Short mmCIF file of C-alpha atoms in Angstrom, two decimals:
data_model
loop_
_atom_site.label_atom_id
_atom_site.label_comp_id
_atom_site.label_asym_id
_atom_site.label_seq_id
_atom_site.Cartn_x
_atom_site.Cartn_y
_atom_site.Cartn_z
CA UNK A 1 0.00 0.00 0.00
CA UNK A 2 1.18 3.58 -0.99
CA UNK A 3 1.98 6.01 2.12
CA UNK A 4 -0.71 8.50 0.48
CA UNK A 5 -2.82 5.54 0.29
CA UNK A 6 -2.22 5.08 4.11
CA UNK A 7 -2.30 8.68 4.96
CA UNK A 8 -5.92 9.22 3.97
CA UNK A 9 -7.00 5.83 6.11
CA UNK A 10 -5.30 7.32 9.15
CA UNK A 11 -6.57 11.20 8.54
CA UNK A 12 -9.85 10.77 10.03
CA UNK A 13 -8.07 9.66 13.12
CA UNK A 14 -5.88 13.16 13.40
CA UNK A 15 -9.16 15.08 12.86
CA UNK A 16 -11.29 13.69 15.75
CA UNK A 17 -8.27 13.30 18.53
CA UNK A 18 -6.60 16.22 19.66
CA UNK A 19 -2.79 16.25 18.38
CA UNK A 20 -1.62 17.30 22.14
CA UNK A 21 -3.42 13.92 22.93
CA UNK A 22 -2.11 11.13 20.18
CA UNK A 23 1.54 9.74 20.91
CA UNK A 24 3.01 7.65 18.52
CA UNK A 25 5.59 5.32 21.06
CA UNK A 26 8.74 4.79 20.27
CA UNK A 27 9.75 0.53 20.65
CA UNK A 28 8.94 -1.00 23.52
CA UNK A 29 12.07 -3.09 23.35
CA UNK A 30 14.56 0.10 23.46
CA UNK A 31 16.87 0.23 26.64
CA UNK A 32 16.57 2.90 28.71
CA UNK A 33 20.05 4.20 28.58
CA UNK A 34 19.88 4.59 25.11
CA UNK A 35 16.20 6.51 25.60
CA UNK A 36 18.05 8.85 28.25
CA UNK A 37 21.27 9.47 25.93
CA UNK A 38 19.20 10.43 22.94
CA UNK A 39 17.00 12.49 25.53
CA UNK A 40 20.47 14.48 26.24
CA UNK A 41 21.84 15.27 23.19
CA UNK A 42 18.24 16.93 22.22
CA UNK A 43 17.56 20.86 22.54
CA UNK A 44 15.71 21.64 25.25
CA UNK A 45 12.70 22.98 22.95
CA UNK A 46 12.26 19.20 21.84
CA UNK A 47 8.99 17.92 21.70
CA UNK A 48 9.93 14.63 22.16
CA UNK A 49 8.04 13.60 25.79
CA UNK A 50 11.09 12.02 27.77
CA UNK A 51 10.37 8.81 30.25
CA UNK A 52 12.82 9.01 33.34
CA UNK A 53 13.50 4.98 33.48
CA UNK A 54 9.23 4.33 33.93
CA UNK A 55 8.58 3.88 30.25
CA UNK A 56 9.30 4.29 26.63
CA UNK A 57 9.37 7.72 25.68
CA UNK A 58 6.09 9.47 23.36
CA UNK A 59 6.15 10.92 20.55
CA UNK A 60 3.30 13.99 20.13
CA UNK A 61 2.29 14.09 16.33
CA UNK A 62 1.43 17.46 14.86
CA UNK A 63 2.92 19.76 12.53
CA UNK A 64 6.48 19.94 13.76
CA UNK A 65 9.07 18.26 11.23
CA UNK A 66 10.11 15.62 13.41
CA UNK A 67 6.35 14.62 14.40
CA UNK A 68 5.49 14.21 10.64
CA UNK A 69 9.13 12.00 10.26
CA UNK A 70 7.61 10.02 12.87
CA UNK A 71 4.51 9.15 11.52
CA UNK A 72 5.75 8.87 8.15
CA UNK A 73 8.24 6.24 9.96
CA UNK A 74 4.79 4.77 10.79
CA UNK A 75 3.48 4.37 7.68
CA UNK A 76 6.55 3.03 6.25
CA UNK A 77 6.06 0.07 8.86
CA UNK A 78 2.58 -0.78 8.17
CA UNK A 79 3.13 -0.10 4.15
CA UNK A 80 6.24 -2.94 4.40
CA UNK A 81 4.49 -5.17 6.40
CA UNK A 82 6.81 -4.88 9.59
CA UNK A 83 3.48 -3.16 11.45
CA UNK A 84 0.07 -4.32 11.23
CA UNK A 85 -2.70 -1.89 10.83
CA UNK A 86 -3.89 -2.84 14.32
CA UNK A 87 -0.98 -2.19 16.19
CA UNK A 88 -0.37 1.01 14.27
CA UNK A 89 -3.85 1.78 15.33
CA UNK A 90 -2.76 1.52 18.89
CA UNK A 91 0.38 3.70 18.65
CA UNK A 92 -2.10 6.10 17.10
CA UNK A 93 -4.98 5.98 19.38
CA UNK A 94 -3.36 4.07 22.28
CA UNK A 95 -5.88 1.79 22.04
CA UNK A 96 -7.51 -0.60 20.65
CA UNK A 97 -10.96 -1.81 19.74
CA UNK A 98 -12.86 -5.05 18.81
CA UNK A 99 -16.45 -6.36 19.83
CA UNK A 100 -14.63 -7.84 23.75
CA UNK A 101 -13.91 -4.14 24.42
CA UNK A 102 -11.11 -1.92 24.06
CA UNK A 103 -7.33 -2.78 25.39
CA UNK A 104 -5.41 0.57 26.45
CA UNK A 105 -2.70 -0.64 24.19
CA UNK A 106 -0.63 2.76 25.26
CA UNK A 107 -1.00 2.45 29.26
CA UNK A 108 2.70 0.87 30.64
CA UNK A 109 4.51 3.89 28.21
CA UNK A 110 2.14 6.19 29.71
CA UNK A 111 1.69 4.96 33.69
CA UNK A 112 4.69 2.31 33.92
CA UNK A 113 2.16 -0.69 34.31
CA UNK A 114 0.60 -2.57 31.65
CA UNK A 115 -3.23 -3.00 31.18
CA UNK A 116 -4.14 -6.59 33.02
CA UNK A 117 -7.15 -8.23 31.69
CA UNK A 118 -9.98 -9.17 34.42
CA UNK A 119 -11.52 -12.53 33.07
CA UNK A 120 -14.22 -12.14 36.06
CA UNK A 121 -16.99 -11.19 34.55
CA UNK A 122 -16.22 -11.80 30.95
CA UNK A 123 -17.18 -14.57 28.77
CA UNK A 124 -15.10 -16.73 27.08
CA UNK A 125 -14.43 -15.62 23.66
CA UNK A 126 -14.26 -11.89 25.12
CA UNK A 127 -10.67 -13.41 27.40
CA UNK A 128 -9.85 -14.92 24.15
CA UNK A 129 -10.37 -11.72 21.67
CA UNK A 130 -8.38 -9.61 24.49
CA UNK A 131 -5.77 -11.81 24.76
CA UNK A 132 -5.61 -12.11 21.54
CA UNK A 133 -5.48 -7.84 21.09
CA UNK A 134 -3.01 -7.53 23.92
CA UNK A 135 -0.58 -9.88 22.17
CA UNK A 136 -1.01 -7.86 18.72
CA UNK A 137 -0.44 -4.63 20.20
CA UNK A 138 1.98 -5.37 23.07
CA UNK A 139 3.55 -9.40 22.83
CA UNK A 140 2.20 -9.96 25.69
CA UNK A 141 -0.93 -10.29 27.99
CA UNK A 142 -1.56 -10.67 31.43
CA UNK A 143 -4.78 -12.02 32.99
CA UNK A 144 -6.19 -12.10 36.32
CA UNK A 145 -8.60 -13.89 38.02
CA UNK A 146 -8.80 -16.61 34.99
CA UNK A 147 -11.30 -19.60 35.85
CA UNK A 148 -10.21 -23.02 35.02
CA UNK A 149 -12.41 -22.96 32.18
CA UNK A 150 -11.44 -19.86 30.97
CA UNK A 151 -8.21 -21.28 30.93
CA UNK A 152 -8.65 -24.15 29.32
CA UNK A 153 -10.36 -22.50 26.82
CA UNK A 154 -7.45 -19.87 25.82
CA UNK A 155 -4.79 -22.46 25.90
CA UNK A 156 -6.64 -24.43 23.61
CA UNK A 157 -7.40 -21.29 21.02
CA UNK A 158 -4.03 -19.84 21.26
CA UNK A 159 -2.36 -23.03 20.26
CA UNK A 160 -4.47 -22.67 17.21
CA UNK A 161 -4.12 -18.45 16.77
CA UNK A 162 -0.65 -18.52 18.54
CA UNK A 163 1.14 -21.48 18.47
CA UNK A 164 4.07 -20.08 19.56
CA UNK A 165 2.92 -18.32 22.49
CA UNK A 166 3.97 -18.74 25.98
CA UNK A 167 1.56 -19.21 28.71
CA UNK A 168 2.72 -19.37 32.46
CA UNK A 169 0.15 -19.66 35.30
CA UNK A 170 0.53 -18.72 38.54
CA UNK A 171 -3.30 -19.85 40.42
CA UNK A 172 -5.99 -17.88 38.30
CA UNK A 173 -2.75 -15.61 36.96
CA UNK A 174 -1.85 -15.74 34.00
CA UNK A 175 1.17 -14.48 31.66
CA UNK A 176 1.13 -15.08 27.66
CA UNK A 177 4.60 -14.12 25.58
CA UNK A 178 5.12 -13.91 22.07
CA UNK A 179 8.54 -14.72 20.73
CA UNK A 180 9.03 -10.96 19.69
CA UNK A 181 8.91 -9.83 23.26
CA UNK A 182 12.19 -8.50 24.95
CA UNK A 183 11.08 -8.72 28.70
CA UNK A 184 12.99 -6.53 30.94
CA UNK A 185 15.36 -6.78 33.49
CA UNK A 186 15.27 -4.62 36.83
CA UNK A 187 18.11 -4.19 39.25
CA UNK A 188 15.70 -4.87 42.36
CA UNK A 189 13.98 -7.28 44.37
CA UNK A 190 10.19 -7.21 45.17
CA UNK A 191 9.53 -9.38 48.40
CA UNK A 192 6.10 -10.99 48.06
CA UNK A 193 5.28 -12.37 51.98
CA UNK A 194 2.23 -13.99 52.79
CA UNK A 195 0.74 -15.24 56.35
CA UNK A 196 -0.90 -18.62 55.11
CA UNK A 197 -1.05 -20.63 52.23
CA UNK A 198 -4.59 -19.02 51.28
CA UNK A 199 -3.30 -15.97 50.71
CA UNK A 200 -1.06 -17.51 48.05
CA UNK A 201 -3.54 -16.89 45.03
CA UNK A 202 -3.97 -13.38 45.54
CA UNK A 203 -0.01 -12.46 46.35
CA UNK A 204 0.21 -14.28 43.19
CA UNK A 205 -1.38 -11.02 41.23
CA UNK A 206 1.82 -9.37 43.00
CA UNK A 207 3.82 -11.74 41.71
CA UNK A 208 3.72 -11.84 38.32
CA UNK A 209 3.25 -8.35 37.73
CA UNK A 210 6.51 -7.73 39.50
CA UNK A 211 8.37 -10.80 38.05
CA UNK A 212 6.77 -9.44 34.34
CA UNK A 213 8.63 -5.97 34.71
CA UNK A 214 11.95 -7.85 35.13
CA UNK A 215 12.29 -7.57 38.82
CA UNK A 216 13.45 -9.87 41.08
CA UNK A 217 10.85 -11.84 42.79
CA UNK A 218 11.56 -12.97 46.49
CA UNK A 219 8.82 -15.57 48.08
CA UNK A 220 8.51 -15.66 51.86
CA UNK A 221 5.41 -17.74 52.42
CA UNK A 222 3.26 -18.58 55.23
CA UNK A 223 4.88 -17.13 58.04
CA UNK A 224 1.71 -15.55 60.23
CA UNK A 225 2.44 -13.80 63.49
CA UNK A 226 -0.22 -17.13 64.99
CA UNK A 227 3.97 -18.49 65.05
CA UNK A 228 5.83 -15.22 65.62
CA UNK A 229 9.59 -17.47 65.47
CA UNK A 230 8.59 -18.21 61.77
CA UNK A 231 8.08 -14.20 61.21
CA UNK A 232 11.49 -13.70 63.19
CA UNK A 233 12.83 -16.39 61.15
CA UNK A 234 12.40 -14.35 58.04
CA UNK A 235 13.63 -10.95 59.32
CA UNK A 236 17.60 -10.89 57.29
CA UNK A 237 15.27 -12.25 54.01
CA UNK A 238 12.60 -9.05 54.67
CA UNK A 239 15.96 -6.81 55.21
CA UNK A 240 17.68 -8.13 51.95
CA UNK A 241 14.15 -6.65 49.74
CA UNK A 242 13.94 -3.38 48.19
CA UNK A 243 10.47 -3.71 48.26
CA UNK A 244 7.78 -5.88 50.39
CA UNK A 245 4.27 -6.80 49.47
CA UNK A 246 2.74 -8.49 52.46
CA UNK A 247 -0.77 -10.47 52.42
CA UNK A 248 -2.74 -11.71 55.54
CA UNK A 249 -6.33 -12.08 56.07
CA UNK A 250 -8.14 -12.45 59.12
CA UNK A 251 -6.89 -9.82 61.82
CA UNK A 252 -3.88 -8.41 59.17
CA UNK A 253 -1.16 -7.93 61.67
CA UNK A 254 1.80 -9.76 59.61
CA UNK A 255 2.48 -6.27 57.47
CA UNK A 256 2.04 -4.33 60.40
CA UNK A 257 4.63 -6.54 62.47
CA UNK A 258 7.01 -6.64 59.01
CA UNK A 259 6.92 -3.09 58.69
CA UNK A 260 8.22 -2.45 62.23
CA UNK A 261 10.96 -4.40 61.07
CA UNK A 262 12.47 -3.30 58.47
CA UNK A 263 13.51 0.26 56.56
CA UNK A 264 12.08 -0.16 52.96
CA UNK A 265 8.77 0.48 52.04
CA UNK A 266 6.16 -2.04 52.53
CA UNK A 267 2.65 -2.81 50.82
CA UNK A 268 0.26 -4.18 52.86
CA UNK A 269 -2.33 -6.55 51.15
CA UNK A 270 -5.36 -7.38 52.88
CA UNK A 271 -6.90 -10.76 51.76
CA UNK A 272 -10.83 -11.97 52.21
CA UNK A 273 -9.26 -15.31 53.79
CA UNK A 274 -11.08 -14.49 57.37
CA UNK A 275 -14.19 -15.73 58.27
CA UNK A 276 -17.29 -14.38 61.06
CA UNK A 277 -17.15 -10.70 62.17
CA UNK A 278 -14.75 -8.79 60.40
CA UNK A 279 -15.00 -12.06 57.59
CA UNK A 280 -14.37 -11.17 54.10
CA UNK A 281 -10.77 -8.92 54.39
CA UNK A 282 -12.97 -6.15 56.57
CA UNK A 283 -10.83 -6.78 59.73
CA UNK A 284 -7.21 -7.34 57.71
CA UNK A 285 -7.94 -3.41 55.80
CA UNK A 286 -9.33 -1.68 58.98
CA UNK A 287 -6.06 -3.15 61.13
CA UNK A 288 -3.33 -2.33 58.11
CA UNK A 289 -4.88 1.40 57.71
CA UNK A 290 -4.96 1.61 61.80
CA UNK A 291 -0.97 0.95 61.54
CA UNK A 292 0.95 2.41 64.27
CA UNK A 293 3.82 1.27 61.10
CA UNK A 294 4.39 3.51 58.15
CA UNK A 295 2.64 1.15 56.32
CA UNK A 296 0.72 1.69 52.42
CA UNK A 297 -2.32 -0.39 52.18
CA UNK A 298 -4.29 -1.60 49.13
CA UNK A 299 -7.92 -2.62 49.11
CA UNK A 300 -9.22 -6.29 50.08
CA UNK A 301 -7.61 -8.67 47.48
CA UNK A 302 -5.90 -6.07 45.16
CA UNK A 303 -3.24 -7.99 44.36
CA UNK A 304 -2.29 -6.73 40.96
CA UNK A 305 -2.52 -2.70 42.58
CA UNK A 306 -0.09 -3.82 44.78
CA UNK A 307 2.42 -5.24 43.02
CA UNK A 308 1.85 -2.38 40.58
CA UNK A 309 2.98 -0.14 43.23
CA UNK A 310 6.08 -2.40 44.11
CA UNK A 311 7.03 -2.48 40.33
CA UNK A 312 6.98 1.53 40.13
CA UNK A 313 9.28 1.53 43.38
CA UNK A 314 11.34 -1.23 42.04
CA UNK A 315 11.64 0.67 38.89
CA UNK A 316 12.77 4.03 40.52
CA UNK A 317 15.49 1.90 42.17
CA UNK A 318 16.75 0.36 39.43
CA UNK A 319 16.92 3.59 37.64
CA UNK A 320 19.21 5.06 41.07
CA UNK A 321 21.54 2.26 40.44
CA UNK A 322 22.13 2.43 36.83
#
């Protein structure tokens, strides 16, 4: 396809979204050194949005001369087949749309954490269309709260759609990789701590959204203040993280007692693992946010916000050491 060909598909795009508002991401897959030594040797009247080591730098399109390289750069890529029109479609819009819904194709450049699809609630073929999108757009997907159904139902039609896709499944979590994807590599470690083996499942959110940014993943499970020596126990391995998520249900005290501990920050993650008054994660948020500990909470069961949070403090680390 001819680039004037391509630049009349993509006009009605640049008419109904606000230039200031369309970024055109540079590859996912660039280091950030080379992001921040490109970023130096511009003037300081560059458009160009810089990321400071959270995510790949943007792009604004518009009428300046290296906006209109950049989107001719674009249409290059789609014209010789090395973009699809999909994906282009997401660098445009930063997002993209089918009949599941839309993925926000654009959200790690712009927040530093990738869009995770909720399978709760959805049917079938919508976790299979999104999956499918998120892969398209960004060579990878991640999934929470999957059903074994659900599951079995996306491994089965990505071996068909994606054969050479990678699933890995942490409880109802669940990372897919493309070949093409570069994953990163942080200089940090992200402690994940839980009080009891039920709490496993939803530290597990923490997990793999820590272990997908490239950071260094550190289990310390079941280790409850009901046995305060196993806590102690722990205390050089809680010292050694950059970073702690901690999960208890019930009464919640495990982050509180961690974060009297120790000198790093610390997530606390409330799980509905308790039972009778105060059942359901009630009594594990109201005794985290009554802290006498410097202590962040999440809500009940939020295991992907936390480890969302660890990943942007892991990230700001790494970037300190580099």
């Amino acid at each position: 396809m001819e680039i004037r060909g391509l630049q009349r598909l993509i006009r009605p795009f640049r008419r109904s979204i606000p230039p200031e508002s369309i970024c055109l991401m540079s590859s996912p897959h660039r280091s950030h050194a080379s992001q921040g030594e490109k970023a130096r040797s511009r003037a300081p009247s560059s458009p160009l949005a810089v990321d400071h080591g959270i995510g790949p730098q943007c792009r604004r399109i518009g009428v300046h001369p290296a906006r209109n390289a950049g989107m001719r750069e674009l249409l290059e890529a789609v014209a010789d087949g090395s973009l699809s029109p999909t994906q282009a479609e997401a660098k445009l819009k930063g997002y993209v749309t089918d009949d599941a819904g839309r993925f926000d194709a654009a959200r790690e450049q712009r927040r530093g954490i990738p869009e995770a699809i909720l399978a709760e609630g959805k049917s079938i073929q919508q976790v299979i269309s999104l999956t499918e999108l998120a892969l398209e757009t960004t060579d990878r997907a991640l999934l929470t709260r999957v059903s074994d159904e659900q599951f079995a139902a996306l491994e089965s039609a990505l071996s068909e759609s994606v054969p050479e896709a990678t699933l890995e499944r942490r409880y109802s979590t669940i990372r897919v990789v493309s070949p093409e994807y570069d994953s990163p590599s942080l200089d940090a470690t992200v402690g994940i701590v839980t009080a009891g083996s039920v709490d496993a499942p939803v530290a597990d959110e923490a997990h793999v959204v820590c272990a997908d940014a490239g950071a260094t993943v550190e289990r310390i499970d079941d280790v409850g203040v009901a046995a305060l020596d196993r806590t102690l126990d722990q205390v050089d391995r809680f010292r050694a993280a950059d970073v702690l998520v901690v999960a208890a249900g019930r009464e919640g005290a495990l982050p509180t007692v961690v974060a009297g501990l120790v000198d790093t920050p610390v997530i606390g993650l409330p799980v509905s693992s308790g039972y009778g008054f105060g059942g359901d994660g009630e009594a594990a948020l109201a005794g985290m946010l009554q802290s006498c500990t410097v202590l962040s909470v999440v809500n009940v069961d939020a295991g992907f916000v936390a480890g969302g949070q660890a990943t942007l403090i892991a990230r700001a680390i790494d970037a300190g050491r580099r």
